[in-house]
PDB file of C-alpha atoms in Angstrom:
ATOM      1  CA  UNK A   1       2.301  11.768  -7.809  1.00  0.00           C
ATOM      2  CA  UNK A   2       5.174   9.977  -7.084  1.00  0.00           C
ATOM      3  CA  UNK A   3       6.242   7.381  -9.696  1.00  0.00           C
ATOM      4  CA  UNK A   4       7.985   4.387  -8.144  1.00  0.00           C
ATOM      5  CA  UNK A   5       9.979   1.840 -10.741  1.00  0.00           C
ATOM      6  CA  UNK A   6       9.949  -1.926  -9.319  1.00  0.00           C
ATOM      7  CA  UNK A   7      11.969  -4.399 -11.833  1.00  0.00           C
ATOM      8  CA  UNK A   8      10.806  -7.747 -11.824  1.00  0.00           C
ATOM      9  CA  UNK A   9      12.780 -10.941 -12.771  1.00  0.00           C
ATOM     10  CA  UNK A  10      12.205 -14.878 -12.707  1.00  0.00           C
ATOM     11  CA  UNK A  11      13.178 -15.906  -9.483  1.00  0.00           C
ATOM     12  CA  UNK A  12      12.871 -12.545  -6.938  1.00  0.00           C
ATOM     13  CA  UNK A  13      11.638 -12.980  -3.799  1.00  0.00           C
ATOM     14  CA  UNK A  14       7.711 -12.837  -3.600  1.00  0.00           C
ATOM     15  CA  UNK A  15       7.056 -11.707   0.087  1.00  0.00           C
ATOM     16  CA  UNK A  16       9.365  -8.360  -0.775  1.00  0.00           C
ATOM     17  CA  UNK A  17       8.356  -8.049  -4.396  1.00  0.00           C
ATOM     18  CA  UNK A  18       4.512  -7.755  -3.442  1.00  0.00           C
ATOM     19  CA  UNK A  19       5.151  -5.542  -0.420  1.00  0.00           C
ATOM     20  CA  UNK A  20       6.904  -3.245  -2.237  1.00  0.00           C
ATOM     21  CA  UNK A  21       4.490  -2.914  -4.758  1.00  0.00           C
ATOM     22  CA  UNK A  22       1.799  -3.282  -2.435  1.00  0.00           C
ATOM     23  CA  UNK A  23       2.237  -0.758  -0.190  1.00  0.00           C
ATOM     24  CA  UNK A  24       3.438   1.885  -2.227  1.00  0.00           C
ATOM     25  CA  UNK A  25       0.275   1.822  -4.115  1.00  0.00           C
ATOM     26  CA  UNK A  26      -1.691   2.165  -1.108  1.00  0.00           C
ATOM     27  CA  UNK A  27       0.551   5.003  -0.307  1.00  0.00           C
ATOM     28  CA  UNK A  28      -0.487   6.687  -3.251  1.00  0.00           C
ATOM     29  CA  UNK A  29       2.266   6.116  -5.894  1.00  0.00           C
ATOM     30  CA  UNK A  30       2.307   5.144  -9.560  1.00  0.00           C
ATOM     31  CA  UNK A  31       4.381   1.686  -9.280  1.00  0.00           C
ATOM     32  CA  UNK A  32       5.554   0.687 -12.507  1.00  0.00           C
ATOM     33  CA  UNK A  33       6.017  -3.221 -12.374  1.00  0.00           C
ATOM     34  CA  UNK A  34       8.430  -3.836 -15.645  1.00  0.00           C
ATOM     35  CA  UNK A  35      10.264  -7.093 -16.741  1.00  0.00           C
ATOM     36  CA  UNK A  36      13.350  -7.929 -18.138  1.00  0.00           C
ATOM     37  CA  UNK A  37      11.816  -9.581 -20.629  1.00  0.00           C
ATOM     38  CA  UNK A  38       7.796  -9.950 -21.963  1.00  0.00           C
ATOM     39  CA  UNK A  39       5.575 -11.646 -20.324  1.00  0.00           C
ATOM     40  CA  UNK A  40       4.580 -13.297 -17.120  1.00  0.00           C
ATOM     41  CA  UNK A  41       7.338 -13.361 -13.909  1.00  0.00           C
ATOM     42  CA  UNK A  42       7.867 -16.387 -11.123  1.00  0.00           C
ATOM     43  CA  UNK A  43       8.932 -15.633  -8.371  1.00  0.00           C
ATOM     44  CA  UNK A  44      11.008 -18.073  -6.151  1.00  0.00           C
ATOM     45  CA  UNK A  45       8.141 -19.520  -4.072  1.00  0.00           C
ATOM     46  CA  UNK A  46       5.627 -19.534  -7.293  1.00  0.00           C
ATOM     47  CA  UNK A  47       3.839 -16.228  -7.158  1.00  0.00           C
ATOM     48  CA  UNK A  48       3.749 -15.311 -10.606  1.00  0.00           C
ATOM     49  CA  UNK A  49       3.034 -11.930 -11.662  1.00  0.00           C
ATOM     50  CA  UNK A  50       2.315  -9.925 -14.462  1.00  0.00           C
ATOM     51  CA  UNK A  51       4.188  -6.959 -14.996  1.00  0.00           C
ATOM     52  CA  UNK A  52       3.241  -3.174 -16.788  1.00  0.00           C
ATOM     53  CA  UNK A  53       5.888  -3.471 -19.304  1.00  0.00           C
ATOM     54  CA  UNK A  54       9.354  -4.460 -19.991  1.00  0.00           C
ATOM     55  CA  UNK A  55      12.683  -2.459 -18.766  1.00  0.00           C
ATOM     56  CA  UNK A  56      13.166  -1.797 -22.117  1.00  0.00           C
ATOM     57  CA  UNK A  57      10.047   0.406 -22.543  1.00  0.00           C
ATOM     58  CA  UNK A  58      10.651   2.624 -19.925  1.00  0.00           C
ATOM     59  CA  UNK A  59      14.997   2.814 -19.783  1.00  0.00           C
ATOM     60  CA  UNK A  60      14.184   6.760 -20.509  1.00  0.00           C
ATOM     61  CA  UNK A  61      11.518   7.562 -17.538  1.00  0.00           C
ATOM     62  CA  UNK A  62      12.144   9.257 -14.842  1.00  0.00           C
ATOM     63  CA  UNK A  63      11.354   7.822 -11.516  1.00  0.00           C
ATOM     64  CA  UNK A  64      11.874   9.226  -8.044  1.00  0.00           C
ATOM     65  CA  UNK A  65      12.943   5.920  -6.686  1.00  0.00           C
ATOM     66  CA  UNK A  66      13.918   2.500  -8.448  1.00  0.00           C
ATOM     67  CA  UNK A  67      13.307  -0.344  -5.766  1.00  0.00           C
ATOM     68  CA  UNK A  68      14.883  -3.577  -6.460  1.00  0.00           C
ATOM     69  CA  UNK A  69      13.420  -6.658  -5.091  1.00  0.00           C
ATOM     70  CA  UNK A  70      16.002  -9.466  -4.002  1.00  0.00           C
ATOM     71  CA  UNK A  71      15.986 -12.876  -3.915  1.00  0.00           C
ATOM     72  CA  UNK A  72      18.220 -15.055  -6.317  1.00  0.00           C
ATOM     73  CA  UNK A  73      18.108 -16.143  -8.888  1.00  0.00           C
ATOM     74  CA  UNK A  74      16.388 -12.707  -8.869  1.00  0.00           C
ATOM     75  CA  UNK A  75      18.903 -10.474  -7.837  1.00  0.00           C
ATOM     76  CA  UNK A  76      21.823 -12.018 -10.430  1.00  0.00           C
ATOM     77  CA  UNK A  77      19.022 -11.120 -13.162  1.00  0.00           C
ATOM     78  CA  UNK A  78      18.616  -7.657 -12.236  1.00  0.00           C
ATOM     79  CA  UNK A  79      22.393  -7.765 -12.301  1.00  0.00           C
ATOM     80  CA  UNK A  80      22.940  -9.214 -15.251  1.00  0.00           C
ATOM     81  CA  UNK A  81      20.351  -6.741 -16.927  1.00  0.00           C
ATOM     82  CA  UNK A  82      22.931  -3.767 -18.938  1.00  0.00           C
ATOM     83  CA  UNK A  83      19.559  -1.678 -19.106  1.00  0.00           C
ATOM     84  CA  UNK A  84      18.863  -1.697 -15.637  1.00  0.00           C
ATOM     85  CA  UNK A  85      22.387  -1.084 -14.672  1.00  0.00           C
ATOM     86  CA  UNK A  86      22.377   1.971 -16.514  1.00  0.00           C
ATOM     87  CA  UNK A  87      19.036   2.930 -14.983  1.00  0.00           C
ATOM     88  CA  UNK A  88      20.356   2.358 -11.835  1.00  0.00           C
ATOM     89  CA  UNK A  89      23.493   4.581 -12.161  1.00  0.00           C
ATOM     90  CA  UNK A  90      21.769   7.424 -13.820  1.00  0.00           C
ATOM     91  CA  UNK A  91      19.280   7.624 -10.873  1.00  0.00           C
ATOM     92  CA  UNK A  92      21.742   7.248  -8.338  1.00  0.00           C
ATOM     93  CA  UNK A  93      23.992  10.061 -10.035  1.00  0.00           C
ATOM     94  CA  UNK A  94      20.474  12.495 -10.507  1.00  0.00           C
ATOM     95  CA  UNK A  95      20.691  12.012  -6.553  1.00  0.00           C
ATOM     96  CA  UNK A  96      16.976  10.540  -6.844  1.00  0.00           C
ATOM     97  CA  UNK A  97      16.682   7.607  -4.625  1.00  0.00           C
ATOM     98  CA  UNK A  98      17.478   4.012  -5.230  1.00  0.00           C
ATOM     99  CA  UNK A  99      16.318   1.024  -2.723  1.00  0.00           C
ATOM    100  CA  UNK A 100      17.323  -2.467  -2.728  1.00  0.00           C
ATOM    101  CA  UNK A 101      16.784  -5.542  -0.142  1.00  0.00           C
ATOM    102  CA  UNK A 102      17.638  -9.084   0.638  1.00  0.00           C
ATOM    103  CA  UNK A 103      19.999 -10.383  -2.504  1.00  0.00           C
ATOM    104  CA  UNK A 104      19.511  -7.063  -4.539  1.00  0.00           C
ATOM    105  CA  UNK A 105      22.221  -5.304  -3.744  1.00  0.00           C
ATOM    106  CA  UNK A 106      24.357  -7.153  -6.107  1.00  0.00           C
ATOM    107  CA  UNK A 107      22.751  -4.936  -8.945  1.00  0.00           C
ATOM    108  CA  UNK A 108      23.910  -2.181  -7.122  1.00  0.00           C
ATOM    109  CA  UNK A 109      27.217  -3.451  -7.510  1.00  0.00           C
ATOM    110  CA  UNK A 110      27.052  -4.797 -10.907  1.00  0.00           C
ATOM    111  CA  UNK A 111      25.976  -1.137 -11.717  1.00  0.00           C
ATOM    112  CA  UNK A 112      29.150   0.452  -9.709  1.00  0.00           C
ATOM    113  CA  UNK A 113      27.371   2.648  -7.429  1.00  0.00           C
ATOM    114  CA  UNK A 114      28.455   0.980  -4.259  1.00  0.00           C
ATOM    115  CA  UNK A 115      32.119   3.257  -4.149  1.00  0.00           C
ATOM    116  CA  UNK A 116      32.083   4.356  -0.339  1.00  0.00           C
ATOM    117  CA  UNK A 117      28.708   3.392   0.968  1.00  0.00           C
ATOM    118  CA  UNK A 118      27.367   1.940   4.286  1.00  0.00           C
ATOM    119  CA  UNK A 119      24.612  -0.996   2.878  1.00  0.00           C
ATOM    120  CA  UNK A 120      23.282  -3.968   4.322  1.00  0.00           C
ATOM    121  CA  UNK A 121      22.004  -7.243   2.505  1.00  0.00           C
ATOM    122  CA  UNK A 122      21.363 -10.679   2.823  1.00  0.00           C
ATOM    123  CA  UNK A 123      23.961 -12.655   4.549  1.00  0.00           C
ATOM    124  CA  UNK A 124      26.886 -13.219   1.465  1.00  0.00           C
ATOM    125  CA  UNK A 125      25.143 -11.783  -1.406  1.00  0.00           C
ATOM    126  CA  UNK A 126      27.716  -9.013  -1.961  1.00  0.00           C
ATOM    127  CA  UNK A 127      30.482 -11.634  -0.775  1.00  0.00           C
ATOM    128  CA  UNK A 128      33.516 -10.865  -3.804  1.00  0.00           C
ATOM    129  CA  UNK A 129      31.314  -8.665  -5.442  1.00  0.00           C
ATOM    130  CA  UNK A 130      31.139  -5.096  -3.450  1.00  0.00           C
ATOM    131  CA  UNK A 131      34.048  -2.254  -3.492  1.00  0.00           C
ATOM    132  CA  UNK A 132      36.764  -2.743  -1.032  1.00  0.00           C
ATOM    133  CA  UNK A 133      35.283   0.876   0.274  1.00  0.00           C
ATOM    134  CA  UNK A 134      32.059  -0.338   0.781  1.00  0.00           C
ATOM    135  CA  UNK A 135      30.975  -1.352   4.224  1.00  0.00           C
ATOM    136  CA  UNK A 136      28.535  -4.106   4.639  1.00  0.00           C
ATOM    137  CA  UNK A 137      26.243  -3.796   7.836  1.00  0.00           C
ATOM    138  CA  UNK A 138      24.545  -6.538   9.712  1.00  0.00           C
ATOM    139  CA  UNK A 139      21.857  -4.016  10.478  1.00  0.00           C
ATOM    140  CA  UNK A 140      18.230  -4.355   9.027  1.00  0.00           C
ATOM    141  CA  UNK A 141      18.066  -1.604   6.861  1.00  0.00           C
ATOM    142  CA  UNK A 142      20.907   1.521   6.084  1.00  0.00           C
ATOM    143  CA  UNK A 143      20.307   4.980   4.502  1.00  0.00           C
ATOM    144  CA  UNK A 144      23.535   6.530   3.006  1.00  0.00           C
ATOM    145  CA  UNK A 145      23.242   9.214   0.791  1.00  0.00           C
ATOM    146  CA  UNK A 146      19.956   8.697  -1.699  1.00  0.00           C
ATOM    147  CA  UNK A 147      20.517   4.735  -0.815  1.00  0.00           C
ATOM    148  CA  UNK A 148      18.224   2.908   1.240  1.00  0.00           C
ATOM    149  CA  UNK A 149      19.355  -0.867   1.688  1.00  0.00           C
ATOM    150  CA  UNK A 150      17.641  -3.902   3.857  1.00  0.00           C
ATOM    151  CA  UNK A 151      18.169  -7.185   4.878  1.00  0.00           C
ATOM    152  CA  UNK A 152      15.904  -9.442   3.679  1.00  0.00           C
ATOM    153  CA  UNK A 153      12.201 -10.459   3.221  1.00  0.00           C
ATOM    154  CA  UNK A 154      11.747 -10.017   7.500  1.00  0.00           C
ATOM    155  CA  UNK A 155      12.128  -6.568   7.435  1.00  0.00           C
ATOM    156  CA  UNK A 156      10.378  -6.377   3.388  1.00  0.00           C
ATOM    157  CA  UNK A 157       7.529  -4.152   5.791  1.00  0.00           C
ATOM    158  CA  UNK A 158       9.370  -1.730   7.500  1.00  0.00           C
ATOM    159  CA  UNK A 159      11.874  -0.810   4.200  1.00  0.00           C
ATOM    160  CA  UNK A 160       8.715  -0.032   2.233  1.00  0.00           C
ATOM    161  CA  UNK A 161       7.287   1.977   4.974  1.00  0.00           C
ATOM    162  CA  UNK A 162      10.521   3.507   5.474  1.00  0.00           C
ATOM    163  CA  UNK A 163      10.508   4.231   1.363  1.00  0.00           C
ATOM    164  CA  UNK A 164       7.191   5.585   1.932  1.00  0.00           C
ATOM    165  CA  UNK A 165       8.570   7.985   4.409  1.00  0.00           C
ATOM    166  CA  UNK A 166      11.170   8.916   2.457  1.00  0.00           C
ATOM    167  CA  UNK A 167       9.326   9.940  -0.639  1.00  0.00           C
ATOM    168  CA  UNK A 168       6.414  11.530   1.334  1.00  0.00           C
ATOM    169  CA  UNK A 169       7.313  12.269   5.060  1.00  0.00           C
ATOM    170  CA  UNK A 170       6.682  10.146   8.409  1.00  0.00           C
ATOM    171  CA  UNK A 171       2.167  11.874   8.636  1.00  0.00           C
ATOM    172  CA  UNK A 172       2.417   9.632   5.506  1.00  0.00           C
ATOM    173  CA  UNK A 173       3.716   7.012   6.685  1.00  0.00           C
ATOM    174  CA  UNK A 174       1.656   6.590   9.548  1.00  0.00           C
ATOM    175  CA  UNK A 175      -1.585   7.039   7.345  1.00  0.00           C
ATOM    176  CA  UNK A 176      -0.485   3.956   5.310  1.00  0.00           C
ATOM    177  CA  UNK A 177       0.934   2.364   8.147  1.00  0.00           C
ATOM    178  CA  UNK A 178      -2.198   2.407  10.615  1.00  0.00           C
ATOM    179  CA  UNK A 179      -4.789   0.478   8.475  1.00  0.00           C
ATOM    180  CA  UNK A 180      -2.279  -2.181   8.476  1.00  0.00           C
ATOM    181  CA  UNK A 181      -2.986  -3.220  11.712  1.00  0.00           C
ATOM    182  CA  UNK A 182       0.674  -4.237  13.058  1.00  0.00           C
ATOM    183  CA  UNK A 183       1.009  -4.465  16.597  1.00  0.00           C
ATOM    184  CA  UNK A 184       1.448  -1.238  18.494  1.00  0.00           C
ATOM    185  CA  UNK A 185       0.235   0.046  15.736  1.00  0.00           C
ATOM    186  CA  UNK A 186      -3.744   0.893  14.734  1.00  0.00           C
ATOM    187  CA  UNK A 187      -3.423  -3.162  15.974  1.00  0.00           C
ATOM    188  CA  UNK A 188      -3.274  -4.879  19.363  1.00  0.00           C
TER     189      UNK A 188
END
């Protein structure tokens, strides 16, 4: 089974945190749902959540991906956060995967593993705060390396599917992807 670590902080965007979570369970994976801190999370728009654990609790698991939701004040907590900065840069430097969208990609920075990568983000949210080496696309979403970066909470859909593709394969994928009923797509 694939095991799938989602931090959660005050203040992350609610549309991307529950898709990610969302559909990677109904791809199959354990998500593990930890805080920074105990107890219940807000998101920005209200929906509050109640995570598995705290970061603390599981700083020593292994995960095959760690997928940051954005949103801010969100994404400066996951930044702020020295556990999950380490968690981040020991994953990335295992070469297991490591997804972030919308604002998050400032804990990417914050945990220095941005040195000569292609990302995209949220209009300005790496603005002073990414490598002079790292290129910041206006794309939707960018894979470079064991990276997988996206925009924001209009293309939260496609990053998870893409994540699910990534872990699994694209016959995955489409399996979660069909009951979903998008247009085009098992949909009108």
């Amino acid at each position: 089974m694939k095991r799938v670590l989602v931090p959660l902080a005050d203040g992350c965007e609610d549309l991307e945190a529950i898709t990610i979570t969302d559909l990677l369970v109904r791809a199959g994976a354990e998500v593990v749902r930890a805080g920074l801190k105990p107890g219940e999370v807000t998101a920005g728009r209200g929906a509050r959540m109640l995570p598995d654990t705290v970061l603390e609790c599981v700083k020593n698991d292994t995960f095959d991906m760690i997928a940051l939701p954005g949103g801010r004040p969100g994404a400066d907590h996951l930044a702020e956060s020295a556990v999950l900065r380490d968690m981040v840069k020991n994953q990335f430097e295992a070469g297991r995967w490591v997804a972030a969208i919308c604002a998050a990609p400032r804990a990417l920075a914050a945990a220095g593993v941005l040195e000569n990568r292609t990302v995209t983000c949220f209009p300005s949210a790496l603005d002073g705060l990414a490598p002079a080496s790292t290129t910041v696309t206006e794309n939707p979403m960018e894979v470079d390396g064991h990276l997988i970066t996206a925009k924001g909470p209009g293309v939260a859909m496609d990053f998870t599917l893409l994540l699910i593709e990534t872990l699994w394969n694209k016959a995955h994928r489409k399996e979660v992807e069909g009951p979903l009923q998008r247009p085009g797509i098992g949909g009108r």
